[in-house]
PDB file of C-alpha atoms and ligand atoms in Angstrom:
ATOM      1  CA  MET A  19      -9.775 -21.639   1.619  1.00  0.00           C
ATOM      2  CA  THR A  20     -12.280 -21.765  -1.175  1.00  0.00           C
ATOM      3  CA  THR A  21     -13.246 -19.068  -3.550  1.00  0.00           C
ATOM      4  CA  MET A  22     -13.861 -15.604  -2.111  1.00  0.00           C
ATOM      5  CA  PHE A  23     -16.083 -14.395  -4.928  1.00  0.00           C
ATOM      6  CA  PRO A  24     -19.761 -14.048  -3.916  1.00  0.00           C
ATOM      7  CA  ALA A  25     -22.332 -16.068  -5.778  1.00  0.00           C
ATOM      8  CA  GLY A  26     -23.669 -14.206  -8.739  1.00  0.00           C
ATOM      9  CA  THR A  27     -20.510 -12.170  -9.376  1.00  0.00           C
ATOM     10  CA  PRO A  28     -20.980 -11.453 -13.044  1.00  0.00           C
ATOM     11  CA  ALA A  29     -17.582 -11.178 -14.631  1.00  0.00           C
ATOM     12  CA  CYS A  30     -14.835 -13.703 -13.902  1.00  0.00           C
ATOM     13  CA  PRO A  31     -11.589 -11.822 -13.224  1.00  0.00           C
ATOM     14  CA  PRO A  32      -8.777 -12.792 -15.593  1.00  0.00           C
ATOM     15  CA  PRO A  33      -6.280 -15.256 -14.194  1.00  0.00           C
ATOM     16  CA  ILE A  34      -3.858 -13.621 -11.803  1.00  0.00           C
ATOM     17  CA  ALA A  35      -0.753 -14.243 -13.870  1.00  0.00           C
ATOM     18  CA  ALA A  36      -2.303 -12.659 -16.961  1.00  0.00           C
ATOM     19  CA  ALA A  37      -3.634  -9.717 -15.014  1.00  0.00           C
ATOM     20  CA  LEU A  38      -0.196  -9.165 -13.431  1.00  0.00           C
ATOM     21  CA  ALA A  39       1.531  -9.234 -16.801  1.00  0.00           C
ATOM     22  CA  GLY A  40      -0.948  -6.632 -18.094  1.00  0.00           C
ATOM     23  CA  ILE A  41      -0.438  -4.343 -15.108  1.00  0.00           C
ATOM     24  CA  ARG A  42       3.329  -4.641 -15.408  1.00  0.00           C
ATOM     25  CA  ARG A  43       3.149  -3.685 -19.098  1.00  0.00           C
ATOM     26  CA  ARG A  44       1.042  -0.651 -18.244  1.00  0.00           C
ATOM     27  CA  ILE A  45       3.411   0.339 -15.454  1.00  0.00           C
ATOM     28  CA  ALA A  46       6.413   0.125 -17.796  1.00  0.00           C
ATOM     29  CA  ALA A  47       4.644   2.083 -20.500  1.00  0.00           C
ATOM     30  CA  ALA A  48       3.546   4.842 -18.047  1.00  0.00           C
ATOM     31  CA  ALA A  49       7.070   5.086 -16.692  1.00  0.00           C
ATOM     32  CA  ARG A  50       8.557   5.388 -20.173  1.00  0.00           C
ATOM     33  CA  ARG A  51       5.997   8.090 -21.083  1.00  0.00           C
ATOM     34  CA  ALA A  52       7.127  10.020 -17.989  1.00  0.00           C
ATOM     35  CA  GLY A  53      10.835   9.621 -18.982  1.00  0.00           C
ATOM     36  CA  ARG A  54      11.403   7.242 -16.076  1.00  0.00           C
ATOM     37  CA  ALA A  55      12.893   3.768 -15.974  1.00  0.00           C
ATOM     38  CA  PRO A  56      10.231   1.010 -15.697  1.00  0.00           C
ATOM     39  CA  ASP A  57      12.036  -0.457 -12.727  1.00  0.00           C
ATOM     40  CA  ALA A  58      11.776   2.845 -10.881  1.00  0.00           C
ATOM     41  CA  VAL A  59       8.188   1.862 -10.040  1.00  0.00           C
ATOM     42  CA  THR A  60       7.458  -1.024  -7.604  1.00  0.00           C
ATOM     43  CA  LEU A  61       4.162  -2.810  -7.948  1.00  0.00           C
ATOM     44  CA  VAL A  62       2.583  -3.518  -4.605  1.00  0.00           C
ATOM     45  CA  ALA A  63      -0.036  -6.284  -5.218  1.00  0.00           C
ATOM     46  CA  VAL A  64      -2.876  -5.597  -2.749  1.00  0.00           C
ATOM     47  CA  SER A  65      -4.222  -9.002  -1.810  1.00  0.00           C
ATOM     48  CA  LYS A  66      -6.587  -7.961   1.059  1.00  0.00           C
ATOM     49  CA  PHE A  67      -9.763 -10.107   1.226  1.00  0.00           C
ATOM     50  CA  HIS A  68      -8.262 -12.615  -1.223  1.00  0.00           C
ATOM     51  CA  PRO A  69      -7.110 -16.028  -0.099  1.00  0.00           C
ATOM     52  CA  GLN A  70      -3.547 -17.196   0.352  1.00  0.00           C
ATOM     53  CA  SER A  71      -3.962 -19.340  -2.779  1.00  0.00           C
ATOM     54  CA  SER A  72      -4.216 -16.085  -4.774  1.00  0.00           C
ATOM     55  CA  VAL A  73      -1.045 -14.750  -3.155  1.00  0.00           C
ATOM     56  CA  LEU A  74       0.643 -18.027  -4.242  1.00  0.00           C
ATOM     57  CA  ASP A  75      -0.594 -17.618  -7.797  1.00  0.00           C
ATOM     58  CA  ALA A  76       0.928 -14.165  -7.826  1.00  0.00           C
ATOM     59  CA  LEU A  77       4.196 -15.346  -6.263  1.00  0.00           C
ATOM     60  CA  ARG A  78       4.463 -18.022  -8.915  1.00  0.00           C
ATOM     61  CA  ALA A  79       3.976 -15.358 -11.533  1.00  0.00           C
ATOM     62  CA  GLY A  80       6.963 -13.483 -10.247  1.00  0.00           C
ATOM     63  CA  GLN A  81       5.266 -10.900  -7.942  1.00  0.00           C
ATOM     64  CA  THR A  82       7.208 -10.400  -4.747  1.00  0.00           C
ATOM     65  CA  VAL A  83       5.747  -7.239  -3.080  1.00  0.00           C
ATOM     66  CA  PHE A  84       2.310  -7.473  -1.456  1.00  0.00           C
ATOM     67  CA  GLY A  85       0.097  -5.070   0.461  1.00  0.00           C
ATOM     68  CA  GLU A  86      -2.478  -5.819   3.124  1.00  0.00           C
ATOM     69  CA  ASN A  87      -4.534  -3.285   5.044  1.00  0.00           C
ATOM     70  CA  ARG A  88      -5.342  -5.368   8.072  1.00  0.00           C
ATOM     71  CA  VAL A  89      -2.616  -6.712  10.250  1.00  0.00           C
ATOM     72  CA  GLN A  90      -4.612  -9.721  11.447  1.00  0.00           C
ATOM     73  CA  GLU A  91      -5.316 -10.897   7.938  1.00  0.00           C
ATOM     74  CA  ALA A  92      -1.725 -10.330   6.874  1.00  0.00           C
ATOM     75  CA  ALA A  93      -0.483 -12.351   9.840  1.00  0.00           C
ATOM     76  CA  GLU A  94      -2.735 -15.225   8.812  1.00  0.00           C
ATOM     77  CA  LYS A  95      -1.595 -15.236   5.154  1.00  0.00           C
ATOM     78  CA  PHE A  96       2.076 -14.208   4.940  1.00  0.00           C
ATOM     79  CA  PRO A  97       4.549 -15.344   7.578  1.00  0.00           C
ATOM     80  CA  ALA A  98       4.114 -19.027   6.611  1.00  0.00           C
ATOM     81  CA  LEU A  99       5.075 -18.206   2.958  1.00  0.00           C
ATOM     82  CA  ARG A 100       8.413 -16.684   3.775  1.00  0.00           C
ATOM     83  CA  GLY A 101      10.318 -19.942   3.999  1.00  0.00           C
ATOM     84  CA  ASP A 102       9.538 -20.934   0.428  1.00  0.00           C
ATOM     85  CA  TRP A 103       9.574 -17.367  -0.894  1.00  0.00           C
ATOM     86  CA  PRO A 104      12.503 -15.461   0.650  1.00  0.00           C
ATOM     87  CA  ALA A 105      12.076 -12.536  -1.789  1.00  0.00           C
ATOM     88  CA  LEU A 106       8.586 -11.868  -0.460  1.00  0.00           C
ATOM     89  CA  ARG A 107       8.001  -8.366   0.896  1.00  0.00           C
ATOM     90  CA  LEU A 108       4.946  -7.452   2.895  1.00  0.00           C
ATOM     91  CA  HIS A 109       3.682  -3.860   3.134  1.00  0.00           C
ATOM     92  CA  VAL A 110       1.012  -2.878   5.720  1.00  0.00           C
ATOM     93  CA  ILE A 111      -1.004  -0.208   3.946  1.00  0.00           C
ATOM     94  CA  GLY A 112      -4.086   0.267   6.068  1.00  0.00           C
ATOM     95  CA  GLY A 113      -4.966   2.454   9.015  1.00  0.00           C
ATOM     96  CA  LEU A 114      -3.064   0.961  12.012  1.00  0.00           C
ATOM     97  CA  GLN A 115      -4.371   0.773  15.567  1.00  0.00           C
ATOM     98  CA  THR A 116      -1.716   1.180  18.155  1.00  0.00           C
ATOM     99  CA  ASN A 117      -2.600  -2.201  19.725  1.00  0.00           C
ATOM    100  CA  LYS A 118      -1.620  -3.791  16.397  1.00  0.00           C
ATOM    101  CA  ALA A 119       1.772  -2.081  16.273  1.00  0.00           C
ATOM    102  CA  LEU A 120       3.793  -4.905  17.661  1.00  0.00           C
ATOM    103  CA  GLU A 121       2.326  -7.494  15.286  1.00  0.00           C
ATOM    104  CA  ALA A 122       2.782  -5.088  12.336  1.00  0.00           C
ATOM    105  CA  VAL A 123       6.443  -4.518  13.244  1.00  0.00           C
ATOM    106  CA  ARG A 124       7.000  -8.298  13.506  1.00  0.00           C
ATOM    107  CA  ILE A 125       5.503  -9.219  10.122  1.00  0.00           C
ATOM    108  CA  ALA A 126       5.927  -6.169   7.854  1.00  0.00           C
ATOM    109  CA  ASP A 127       8.805  -5.125   5.674  1.00  0.00           C
ATOM    110  CA  MET A 128       7.245  -1.725   5.224  1.00  0.00           C
ATOM    111  CA  ILE A 129       4.513   0.111   7.099  1.00  0.00           C
ATOM    112  CA  GLU A 130       2.923   2.667   4.793  1.00  0.00           C
ATOM    113  CA  SER A 131       0.437   4.104   7.204  1.00  0.00           C
ATOM    114  CA  LEU A 132       2.393   6.002   9.853  1.00  0.00           C
ATOM    115  CA  ASP A 133       0.003   8.928  10.361  1.00  0.00           C
ATOM    116  CA  ARG A 134      -0.095  10.220  13.949  1.00  0.00           C
ATOM    117  CA  PRO A 135       2.133  10.779  16.984  1.00  0.00           C
ATOM    118  CA  ALA A 136       0.449   8.047  19.082  1.00  0.00           C
ATOM    119  CA  LEU A 137       1.221   5.497  16.371  1.00  0.00           C
ATOM    120  CA  ALA A 138       4.779   6.692  16.138  1.00  0.00           C
ATOM    121  CA  VAL A 139       5.212   6.114  19.861  1.00  0.00           C
ATOM    122  CA  ALA A 140       3.647   2.680  19.632  1.00  0.00           C
ATOM    123  CA  LEU A 141       5.817   1.695  16.691  1.00  0.00           C
ATOM    124  CA  ALA A 142       8.990   2.806  18.415  1.00  0.00           C
ATOM    125  CA  ARG A 143       8.088   0.788  21.490  1.00  0.00           C
ATOM    126  CA  ALA A 144       7.171  -2.218  19.318  1.00  0.00           C
ATOM    127  CA  ALA A 145      10.464  -1.952  17.368  1.00  0.00           C
ATOM    128  CA  ASP A 146      12.363  -2.024  20.712  1.00  0.00           C
ATOM    129  CA  ARG A 147      10.516  -5.160  21.775  1.00  0.00           C
ATOM    130  CA  ALA A 148      10.675  -6.912  18.405  1.00  0.00           C
ATOM    131  CA  GLY A 149      14.263  -5.966  17.697  1.00  0.00           C
ATOM    132  CA  ARG A 150      13.429  -4.884  14.201  1.00  0.00           C
ATOM    133  CA  LEU A 151      12.055  -1.815  12.498  1.00  0.00           C
ATOM    134  CA  PRO A 152      10.333  -2.003   9.107  1.00  0.00           C
ATOM    135  CA  ASP A 153      10.705   0.788   6.587  1.00  0.00           C
ATOM    136  CA  LEU A 154       8.161   3.505   7.149  1.00  0.00           C
ATOM    137  CA  LEU A 155       6.098   5.802   5.002  1.00  0.00           C
ATOM    138  CA  VAL A 156       4.194   8.749   6.410  1.00  0.00           C
ATOM    139  CA  GLN A 157       0.565   8.683   5.179  1.00  0.00           C
ATOM    140  CA  VAL A 158      -0.757  12.111   4.299  1.00  0.00           C
ATOM    141  CA  ASN A 159      -4.494  12.804   4.255  1.00  0.00           C
ATOM    142  CA  THR A 160      -4.104  14.944   1.121  1.00  0.00           C
ATOM    143  CA  GLY A 161      -7.849  15.660   0.853  1.00  0.00           C
ATOM    144  CA  ASP A 162      -8.082  16.472   4.633  1.00  0.00           C
ATOM    145  CA  GLU A 163     -11.057  14.083   4.755  1.00  0.00           C
ATOM    146  CA  SER A 164     -12.419  13.522   8.227  1.00  0.00           C
ATOM    147  CA  GLN A 165     -13.123   9.783   7.788  1.00  0.00           C
ATOM    148  CA  LYS A 166      -9.743   8.964   6.248  1.00  0.00           C
ATOM    149  CA  SER A 167      -6.501   8.157   8.023  1.00  0.00           C
ATOM    150  CA  GLY A 168      -3.385  10.173   7.259  1.00  0.00           C
ATOM    151  CA  VAL A 169      -1.830  13.236   8.811  1.00  0.00           C
ATOM    152  CA  PRO A 170      -3.696  16.418   7.815  1.00  0.00           C
ATOM    153  CA  ARG A 171      -1.865  18.643   5.369  1.00  0.00           C
ATOM    154  CA  ALA A 172      -1.347  21.413   7.876  1.00  0.00           C
ATOM    155  CA  LEU A 173       0.458  19.058  10.286  1.00  0.00           C
ATOM    156  CA  ALA A 174       2.455  17.117   7.685  1.00  0.00           C
ATOM    157  CA  ASP A 175       5.752  19.078   7.821  1.00  0.00           C
ATOM    158  CA  ALA A 176       5.999  18.886  11.567  1.00  0.00           C
ATOM    159  CA  PHE A 177       4.930  15.253  11.732  1.00  0.00           C
ATOM    160  CA  ILE A 178       7.443  14.160   9.079  1.00  0.00           C
ATOM    161  CA  ASP A 179      10.228  16.043  10.911  1.00  0.00           C
ATOM    162  CA  SER A 180       9.327  14.342  14.215  1.00  0.00           C
ATOM    163  CA  CYS A 181       9.125  10.900  12.605  1.00  0.00           C
ATOM    164  CA  ARG A 182      12.615  11.401  11.120  1.00  0.00           C
ATOM    165  CA  GLN A 183      14.010  12.464  14.445  1.00  0.00           C
ATOM    166  CA  ARG A 184      12.519   9.367  16.059  1.00  0.00           C
ATOM    167  CA  PHE A 185      13.173   6.752  13.331  1.00  0.00           C
ATOM    168  CA  GLY A 186      15.929   8.248  11.231  1.00  0.00           C
ATOM    169  CA  ASP A 187      16.505   6.727   7.801  1.00  0.00           C
ATOM    170  CA  ALA A 188      13.723   4.168   8.364  1.00  0.00           C
ATOM    171  CA  VAL A 189      11.417   6.911   7.180  1.00  0.00           C
ATOM    172  CA  ARG A 190      11.643   6.356   3.475  1.00  0.00           C
ATOM    173  CA  GLY A 191       8.793   8.412   1.989  1.00  0.00           C
ATOM    174  CA  LEU A 192       5.144   9.333   1.778  1.00  0.00           C
ATOM    175  CA  MET A 193       1.838   7.678   0.943  1.00  0.00           C
ATOM    176  CA  CYS A 194      -1.597   8.977   0.143  1.00  0.00           C
ATOM    177  CA  ILE A 195      -5.113   7.912  -0.895  1.00  0.00           C
ATOM    178  CA  PRO A 196      -6.776  10.780  -2.703  1.00  0.00           C
ATOM    179  CA  PRO A 197     -10.480  11.471  -2.164  1.00  0.00           C
ATOM    180  CA  ALA A 198     -12.706   9.022  -4.080  1.00  0.00           C
ATOM    181  CA  GLU A 199     -14.544  11.480  -6.266  1.00  0.00           C
ATOM    182  CA  ALA A 200     -11.789  14.002  -6.896  1.00  0.00           C
ATOM    183  CA  ASP A 201      -9.232  14.274  -9.657  1.00  0.00           C
ATOM    184  CA  PRO A 202      -6.300  12.508  -8.047  1.00  0.00           C
ATOM    185  CA  VAL A 203      -3.592  14.342 -10.002  1.00  0.00           C
ATOM    186  CA  PRO A 204      -3.330  17.459  -7.761  1.00  0.00           C
ATOM    187  CA  HIS A 205      -3.090  15.162  -4.781  1.00  0.00           C
ATOM    188  CA  PHE A 206      -0.296  13.153  -6.409  1.00  0.00           C
ATOM    189  CA  ARG A 207       1.555  16.354  -7.281  1.00  0.00           C
ATOM    190  CA  TYR A 208       1.173  17.701  -3.762  1.00  0.00           C
ATOM    191  CA  LEU A 209       2.592  14.503  -2.300  1.00  0.00           C
ATOM    192  CA  ALA A 210       5.506  14.522  -4.744  1.00  0.00           C
ATOM    193  CA  GLU A 211       6.260  18.187  -3.866  1.00  0.00           C
ATOM    194  CA  LEU A 212       6.081  17.357  -0.131  1.00  0.00           C
ATOM    195  CA  GLY A 213       8.543  14.521  -0.720  1.00  0.00           C
ATOM    196  CA  ARG A 214      10.949  16.731  -2.555  1.00  0.00           C
ATOM    197  CA  THR A 215      10.756  19.350   0.231  1.00  0.00           C
ATOM    198  CA  HIS A 216      11.725  16.739   2.767  1.00  0.00           C
ATOM    199  CA  GLY A 217      14.215  14.899   0.642  1.00  0.00           C
ATOM    200  CA  LEU A 218      12.214  11.663   0.820  1.00  0.00           C
ATOM    201  CA  ALA A 219      12.766   9.192  -1.966  1.00  0.00           C
ATOM    202  CA  LEU A 220       9.644   7.036  -1.931  1.00  0.00           C
ATOM    203  CA  LEU A 221       6.107   7.935  -2.976  1.00  0.00           C
ATOM    204  CA  SER A 222       3.379   5.323  -2.611  1.00  0.00           C
ATOM    205  CA  MET A 223       0.380   6.547  -4.593  1.00  0.00           C
ATOM    206  CA  GLY A 224      -1.931   5.264  -7.257  1.00  0.00           C
ATOM    207  CA  MET A 225      -4.343   2.287  -7.197  1.00  0.00           C
ATOM    208  CA  SER A 226      -6.140   0.208  -9.854  1.00  0.00           C
ATOM    209  CA  ALA A 227      -8.089   3.181 -11.251  1.00  0.00           C
ATOM    210  CA  ASP A 228      -5.263   5.771 -11.363  1.00  0.00           C
ATOM    211  CA  PHE A 229      -1.787   4.228 -11.129  1.00  0.00           C
ATOM    212  CA  GLU A 230      -0.713   5.533 -14.505  1.00  0.00           C
ATOM    213  CA  ALA A 231      -1.470   9.170 -13.489  1.00  0.00           C
ATOM    214  CA  ALA A 232       0.398   8.518 -10.232  1.00  0.00           C
ATOM    215  CA  ILE A 233       3.440   7.280 -12.140  1.00  0.00           C
ATOM    216  CA  ALA A 234       3.358  10.429 -14.294  1.00  0.00           C
ATOM    217  CA  ALA A 235       3.458  12.420 -11.098  1.00  0.00           C
ATOM    218  CA  GLY A 236       6.398  10.483  -9.702  1.00  0.00           C
ATOM    219  CA  ALA A 237       5.061   7.404  -7.857  1.00  0.00           C
ATOM    220  CA  THR A 238       7.794   4.928  -6.883  1.00  0.00           C
ATOM    221  CA  HIS A 239       5.181   2.491  -5.511  1.00  0.00           C
ATOM    222  CA  VAL A 240       1.690   1.802  -6.857  1.00  0.00           C
ATOM    223  CA  ARG A 241      -0.769  -0.211  -4.846  1.00  0.00           C
ATOM    224  CA  VAL A 242      -2.953  -2.285  -7.160  1.00  0.00           C
ATOM    225  CA  GLY A 243      -5.597  -4.721  -5.872  1.00  0.00           C
ATOM    226  CA  SER A 244      -8.725  -5.398  -7.813  1.00  0.00           C
ATOM    227  CA  ALA A 245      -7.051  -5.022 -11.235  1.00  0.00           C
ATOM    228  CA  ILE A 246      -4.914  -8.007 -10.291  1.00  0.00           C
ATOM    229  CA  PHE A 247      -6.966 -10.157  -8.019  1.00  0.00           C
ATOM    230  CA  GLY A 248     -10.492  -9.261  -9.174  1.00  0.00           C
ATOM    231  CA  HIS A 249     -13.484  -8.180  -7.088  1.00  0.00           C
ATOM    232  CA  ARG A 250     -13.245  -8.046  -3.348  1.00  0.00           C
ATOM    233  CA  PRO A 251     -16.289  -9.526  -1.571  1.00  0.00           C
ATOM    234  CA  ALA A 252     -16.508  -6.437   0.674  1.00  0.00           C
ATOM    235  CA  GLY A 253     -14.729  -3.224   1.250  1.00  0.00           C
ATOM    236  CA  PRO A 254     -12.395  -2.684   4.196  1.00  0.00           C
ATOM    237  CA  PRO A 255     -14.081  -1.751   7.439  1.00  0.00           C
ATOM    238  CA  ASN A 256     -12.473   1.648   7.812  1.00  0.00           C
ATOM    239  CA  GLY A 257     -14.403   2.986   4.827  1.00  0.00           C
ATOM    240  CA  ALA A 258     -11.203   4.204   3.214  1.00  0.00           C
ATOM    241  CA  ILE A 259     -11.857   2.549  -0.039  1.00  0.00           C
ATOM    242  CA  PRO A 260     -14.599   3.882  -2.319  1.00  0.00           C
ATOM    243  CA  PRO A 261     -17.121   1.507  -3.987  1.00  0.00           C
ATOM    244  CA  ALA A 262     -15.543   2.533  -7.343  1.00  0.00           C
ATOM    245  CA  CYS A 263     -12.546   0.402  -6.391  1.00  0.00           C
ATOM    246  CA  LEU A 264     -14.742  -2.705  -6.397  1.00  0.00           C
ATOM    247  CA  ALA A 265     -15.500  -2.221 -10.113  1.00  0.00           C
ATOM    248  CA  ALA A 266     -14.565  -4.892 -12.633  1.00  0.00           C
ATOM    249  CA  PRO A 267     -10.843  -5.177 -13.291  1.00  0.00           C
ATOM    250  CA  GLU A 268      -9.656  -3.602 -16.510  1.00  0.00           C
ATOM    251  CA  SER A 269      -8.537  -5.940 -19.233  1.00  0.00           C
TER     252      SER A 269
HETATM  253  C1  PLP B 324      -7.430  -1.726  -1.174  1.00  0.00           C
HETATM  254  C2  PLP B 324      -6.316  -0.718  -1.241  1.00  0.00           C
HETATM  255  C3  PLP B 324      -5.672  -0.476  -2.423  1.00  0.00           C
HETATM  256  C4  PLP B 324      -5.990  -1.177  -3.728  1.00  0.00           C
HETATM  257  O1  PLP B 324      -7.177  -0.711  -4.260  1.00  0.00           O
HETATM  258  P1  PLP B 324      -7.659  -1.176  -5.725  1.00  0.00           P
HETATM  259  O2  PLP B 324      -8.546  -0.129  -6.157  1.00  0.00           O
HETATM  260  O3  PLP B 324      -8.288  -2.468  -5.560  1.00  0.00           O
HETATM  261  O4  PLP B 324      -6.471  -1.246  -6.594  1.00  0.00           O
HETATM  262  C5  PLP B 324      -4.661   0.435  -2.385  1.00  0.00           C
HETATM  263  N1  PLP B 324      -4.297   1.124  -1.249  1.00  0.00           N
HETATM  264  C6  PLP B 324      -4.942   0.920  -0.120  1.00  0.00           C
HETATM  265  C7  PLP B 324      -4.489   1.692   1.100  1.00  0.00           C
HETATM  266  C8  PLP B 324      -5.972  -0.027  -0.048  1.00  0.00           C
HETATM  267  O5  PLP B 324      -6.619  -0.233   1.148  1.00  0.00           O
END
């Protein structure tokens, strides 16, 4: 594949290795400020819309955990890399259609977007067929936004309980994408409290623009895309990602 950047893109993103090193430093500093160990936070490098060559650059720079929000794209980029990179871990982080459940279960190490009963049923069936079950995070629609995936707040307790009955310890934690224009901190705190209530260890929250605030609130996983890989040529089709996320990467 050739470059994914559209003609006329003004600022060149920094090389991926340098960007990764900068993000890792900021993660470690944010963790220390919060009185947490730097290795308590896992960086999920979100490579959606970027070519496999960018994933390889990140792997060579020591990055092992990647996030993709479309199963089809992930299936094209990742399985072929596993032979050479056994430490590679793939997280599916986007809204998941039930007809993609089997492919997702086959290729993912973690699915962060378990958000409704129909998907739980489809994933359970897929796990039976595939003979494997990835780790699971329940995605919570903390802003109760109609266009966004995630279980609504009012249904979260019951849905988490039912997922744990169905999947047991494979349910590792919670994930959220706060509303684009809102202060994300109350959303991060709400998710952390919900995780405590349910005794769930993992919290996937925080993206390029707000991962430090998420770490202060207890994030164990931050999903960082554009600050590592640069601009994406287009946003994802589900409209979940605000235009602000396409801004120039921070240096
Ligand atoms: C694209 C995406 C991200 C990364 O967003 P950036 O702002 O580029 O860091 C994180 N989480 C999800 C669910 C995404 O789809």
